[in-house]
XYZ file of C-alpha atoms in Angstrom:
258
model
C 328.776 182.604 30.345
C 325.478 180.746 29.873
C 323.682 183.845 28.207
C 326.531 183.235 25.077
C 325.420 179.694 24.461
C 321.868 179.155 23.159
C 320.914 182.555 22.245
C 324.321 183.728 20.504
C 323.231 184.390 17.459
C 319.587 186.237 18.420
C 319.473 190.010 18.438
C 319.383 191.816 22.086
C 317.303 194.499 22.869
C 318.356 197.870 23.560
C 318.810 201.054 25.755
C 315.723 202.549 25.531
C 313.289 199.520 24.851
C 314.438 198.759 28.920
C 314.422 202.174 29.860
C 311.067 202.801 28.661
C 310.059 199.207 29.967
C 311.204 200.438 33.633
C 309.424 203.947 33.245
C 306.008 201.989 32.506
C 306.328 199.791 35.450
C 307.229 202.024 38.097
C 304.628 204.396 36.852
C 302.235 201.368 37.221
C 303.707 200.379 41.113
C 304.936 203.140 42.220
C 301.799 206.324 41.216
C 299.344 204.047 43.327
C 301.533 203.613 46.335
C 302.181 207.310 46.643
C 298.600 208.067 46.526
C 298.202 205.434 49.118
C 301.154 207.302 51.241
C 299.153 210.758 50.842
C 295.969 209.733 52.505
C 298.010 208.217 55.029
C 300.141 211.537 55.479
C 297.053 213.221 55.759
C 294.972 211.145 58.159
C 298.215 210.362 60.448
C 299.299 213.981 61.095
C 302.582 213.457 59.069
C 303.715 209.962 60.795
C 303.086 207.906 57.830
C 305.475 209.833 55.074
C 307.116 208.478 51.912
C 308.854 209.730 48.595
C 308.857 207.637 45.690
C 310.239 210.269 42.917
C 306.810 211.203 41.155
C 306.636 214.096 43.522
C 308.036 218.171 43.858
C 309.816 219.313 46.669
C 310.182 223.088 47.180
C 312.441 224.605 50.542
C 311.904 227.718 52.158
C 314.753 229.241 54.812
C 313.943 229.774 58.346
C 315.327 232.552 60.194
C 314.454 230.716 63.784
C 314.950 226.662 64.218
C 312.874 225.130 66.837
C 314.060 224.242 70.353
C 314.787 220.750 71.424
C 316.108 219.095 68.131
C 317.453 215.787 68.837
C 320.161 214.532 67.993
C 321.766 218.325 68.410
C 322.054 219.737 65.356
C 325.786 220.693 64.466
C 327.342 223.647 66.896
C 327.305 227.245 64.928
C 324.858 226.094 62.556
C 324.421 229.110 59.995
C 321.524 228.061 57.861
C 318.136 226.313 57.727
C 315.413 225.263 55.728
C 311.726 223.385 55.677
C 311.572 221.212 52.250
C 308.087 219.674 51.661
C 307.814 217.271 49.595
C 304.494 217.196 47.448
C 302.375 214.571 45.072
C 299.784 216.090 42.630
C 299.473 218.888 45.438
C 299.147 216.736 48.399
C 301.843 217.282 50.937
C 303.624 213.692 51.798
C 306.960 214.466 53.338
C 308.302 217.381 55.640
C 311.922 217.550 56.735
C 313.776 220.195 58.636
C 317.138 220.670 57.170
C 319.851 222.600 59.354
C 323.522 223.403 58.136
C 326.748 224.689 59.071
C 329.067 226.151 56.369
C 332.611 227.572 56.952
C 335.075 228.846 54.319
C 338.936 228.306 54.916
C 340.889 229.790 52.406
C 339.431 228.435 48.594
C 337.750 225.169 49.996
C 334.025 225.611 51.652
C 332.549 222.904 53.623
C 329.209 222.289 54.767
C 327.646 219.899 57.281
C 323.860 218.874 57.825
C 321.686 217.416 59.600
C 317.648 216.452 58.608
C 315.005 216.478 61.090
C 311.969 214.470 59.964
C 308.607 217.274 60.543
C 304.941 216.434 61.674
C 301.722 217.508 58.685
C 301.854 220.503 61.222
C 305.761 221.317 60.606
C 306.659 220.368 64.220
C 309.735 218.089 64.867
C 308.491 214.055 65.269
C 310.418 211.353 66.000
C 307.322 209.397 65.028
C 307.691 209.261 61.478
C 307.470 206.003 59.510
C 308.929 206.576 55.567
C 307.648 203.999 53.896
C 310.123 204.577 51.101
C 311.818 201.193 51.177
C 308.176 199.314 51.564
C 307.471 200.862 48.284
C 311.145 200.135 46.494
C 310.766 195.964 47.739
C 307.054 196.058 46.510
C 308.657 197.289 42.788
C 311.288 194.368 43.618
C 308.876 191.466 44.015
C 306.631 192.902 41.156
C 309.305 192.533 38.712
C 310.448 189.858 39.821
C 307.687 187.742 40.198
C 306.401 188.543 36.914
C 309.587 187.611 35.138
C 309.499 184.330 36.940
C 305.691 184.175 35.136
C 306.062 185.118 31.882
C 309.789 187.099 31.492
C 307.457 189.753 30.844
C 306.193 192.698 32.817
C 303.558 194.718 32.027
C 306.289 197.576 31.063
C 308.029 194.791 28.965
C 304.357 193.764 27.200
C 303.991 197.300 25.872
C 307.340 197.712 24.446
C 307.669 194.005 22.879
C 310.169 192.166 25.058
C 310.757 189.751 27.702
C 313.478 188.353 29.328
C 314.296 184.804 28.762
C 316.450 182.471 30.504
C 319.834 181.756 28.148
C 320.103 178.455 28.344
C 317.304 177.417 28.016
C 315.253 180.045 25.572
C 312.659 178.031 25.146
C 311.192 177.832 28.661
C 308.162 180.624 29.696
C 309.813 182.425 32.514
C 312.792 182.277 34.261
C 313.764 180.674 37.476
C 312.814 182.985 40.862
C 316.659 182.697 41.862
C 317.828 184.070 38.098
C 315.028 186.561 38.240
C 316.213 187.751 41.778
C 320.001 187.648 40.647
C 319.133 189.601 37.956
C 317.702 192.378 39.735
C 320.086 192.745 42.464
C 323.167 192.784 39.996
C 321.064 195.478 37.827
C 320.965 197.855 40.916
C 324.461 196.506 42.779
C 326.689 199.178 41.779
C 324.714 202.376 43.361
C 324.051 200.266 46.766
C 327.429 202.249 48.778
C 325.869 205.317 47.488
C 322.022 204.408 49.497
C 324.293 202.110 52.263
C 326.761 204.390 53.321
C 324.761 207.490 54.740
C 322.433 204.839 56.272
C 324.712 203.308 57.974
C 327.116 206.166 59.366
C 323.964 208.006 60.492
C 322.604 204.701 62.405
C 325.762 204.098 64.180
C 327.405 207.594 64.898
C 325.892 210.288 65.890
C 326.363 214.274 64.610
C 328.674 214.908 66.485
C 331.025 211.706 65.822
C 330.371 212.547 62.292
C 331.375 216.114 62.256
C 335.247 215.109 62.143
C 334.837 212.817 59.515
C 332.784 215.470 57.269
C 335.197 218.218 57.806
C 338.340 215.297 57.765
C 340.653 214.937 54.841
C 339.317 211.690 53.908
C 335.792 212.855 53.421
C 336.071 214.512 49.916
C 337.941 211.244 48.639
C 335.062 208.637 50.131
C 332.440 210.751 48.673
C 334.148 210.850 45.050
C 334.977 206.778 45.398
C 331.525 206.493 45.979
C 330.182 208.575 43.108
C 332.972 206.380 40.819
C 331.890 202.892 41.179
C 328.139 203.877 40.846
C 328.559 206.116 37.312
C 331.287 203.318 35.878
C 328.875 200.651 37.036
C 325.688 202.364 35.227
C 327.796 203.551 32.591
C 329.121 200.085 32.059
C 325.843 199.138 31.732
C 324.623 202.048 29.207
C 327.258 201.232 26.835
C 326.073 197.567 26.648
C 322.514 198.496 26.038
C 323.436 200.799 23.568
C 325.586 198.150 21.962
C 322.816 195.421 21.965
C 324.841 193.258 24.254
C 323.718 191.191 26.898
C 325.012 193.586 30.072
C 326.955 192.380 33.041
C 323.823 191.723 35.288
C 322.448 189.698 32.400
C 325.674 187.677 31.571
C 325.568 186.987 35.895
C 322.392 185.711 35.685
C 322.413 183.992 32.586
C 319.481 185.338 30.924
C 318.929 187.704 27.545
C 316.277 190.414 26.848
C 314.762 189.572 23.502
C 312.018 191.526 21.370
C 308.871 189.335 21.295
């Protein structure tokens, strides 16, 4: 691939030069926005709500589950809890979580369904999670400053940049490389973040219900948790080698210390 010709014989950076590179920069995007999302959890009543991972969640079980849930939570549901979801003490997300868990024989399966809560703890179907604003904004940050300067501000502090492999020379790679890049890095988790999107926008509880208590369940779920641990470990292994890694070779670029 292109990132083997003009570059073959430079060293690659490693594991956790890019790990601590990606660490820096979402601290840098992501810290702001969910201070942003606070005040706007606080001055909406709860509609505005968003978890970007720089937060603590704690649950508490509730003995009574209030009336008018929609869609119906599961029938003979036997347990239920309120998680909130803080940042620096500052509540930003409330969700209802109610669950129905039988045991047949050795094998115990449980089915659940979230309910998205007001600031007050009363169900909304209001909310706006402004999770995926904040993941696209991290997108377009890194990827317009590689198409800049192959260099993000995370990349600046630990000495690297990202450089396109044919031709090393040029400042900054091209916006559809940079793009490529990114989605390729990230492509190997997507059925574990598409999949319970998409089954909970087109069925409903109860349509699920078989399907989570099916044989075929257990085996999707496991498939699923596969491809995305080969695909990162794939990826780990390459770092850790100093080899350009299979999004890299894709989008023919190299990560090289500055």
């Amino acid at each position: 691939m292109a990132s083997e010709s003009a570059v073959s014989g430079l060293p690659r950076v490693g594991f956790w030069r890019r790990f601590l590179a990606l660490i820096i920069d979402m601290t840098i995007i992501l810290i702001p926005l969910q201070a942003v999302v606070a005040v706007l959890y606080a001055n909406t009543n709860g509609v505005i709500q968003g978890n970007f991972g720089f937060t603590i969640t704690s649950c508490s079980p509730l003995t009574q589950i209030p009336d008018g849930l929609q869609p119906a939570p599961p029938e003979g549901i036997n347990g239920a809890a309120e998680c909130r979801t803080s940042f620096l003490g500052f509540d930003i997300n409330r969700v209802l979580i109610v669950s129905k868990t039988t045991q047949s024989g050795n094998v115990t399966t449980s089915v659940s369904q979230s309910y998205a809560l007001d600031a007050k703890g009363l169900p909304s179907d209001g909310v706006f999670d402004v999770t995926w604003a904040a993941v696209l904004l991290l997108l377009a940050y890194l990827v317009i400053m590689e198409i800049r300067s192959g260099r993000t501000l995370g990349k600046r502090a630990t000495g690297i940049k990202v450089i396109d492999a044919a031709a090393p020379d040029r400042v900054g790679i091209s916006a559809g490389k940079a793009l490529w890049r990114q989605v390729m890095m990230w492509i190997g988790l997507a059925p574990g973040f598409i999949a319970p999107i998409a089954l909970s926008g087109f069925f409903s509880t109860a349509e699920l219900e078989p399907f989570f208590n099916g044989p075929y369940f257990l085996p999707a779920l496991i498939l699923i948790g596969l491809i995305g641990f080969g695909w990162s470990l794939w990826i780990v292994i390459s770092l850790v080698r100093k080899v350009d890694p299979i999004y890299d070779r894709i989008a023919g670029t190299s990560v090289l210390r500055t």
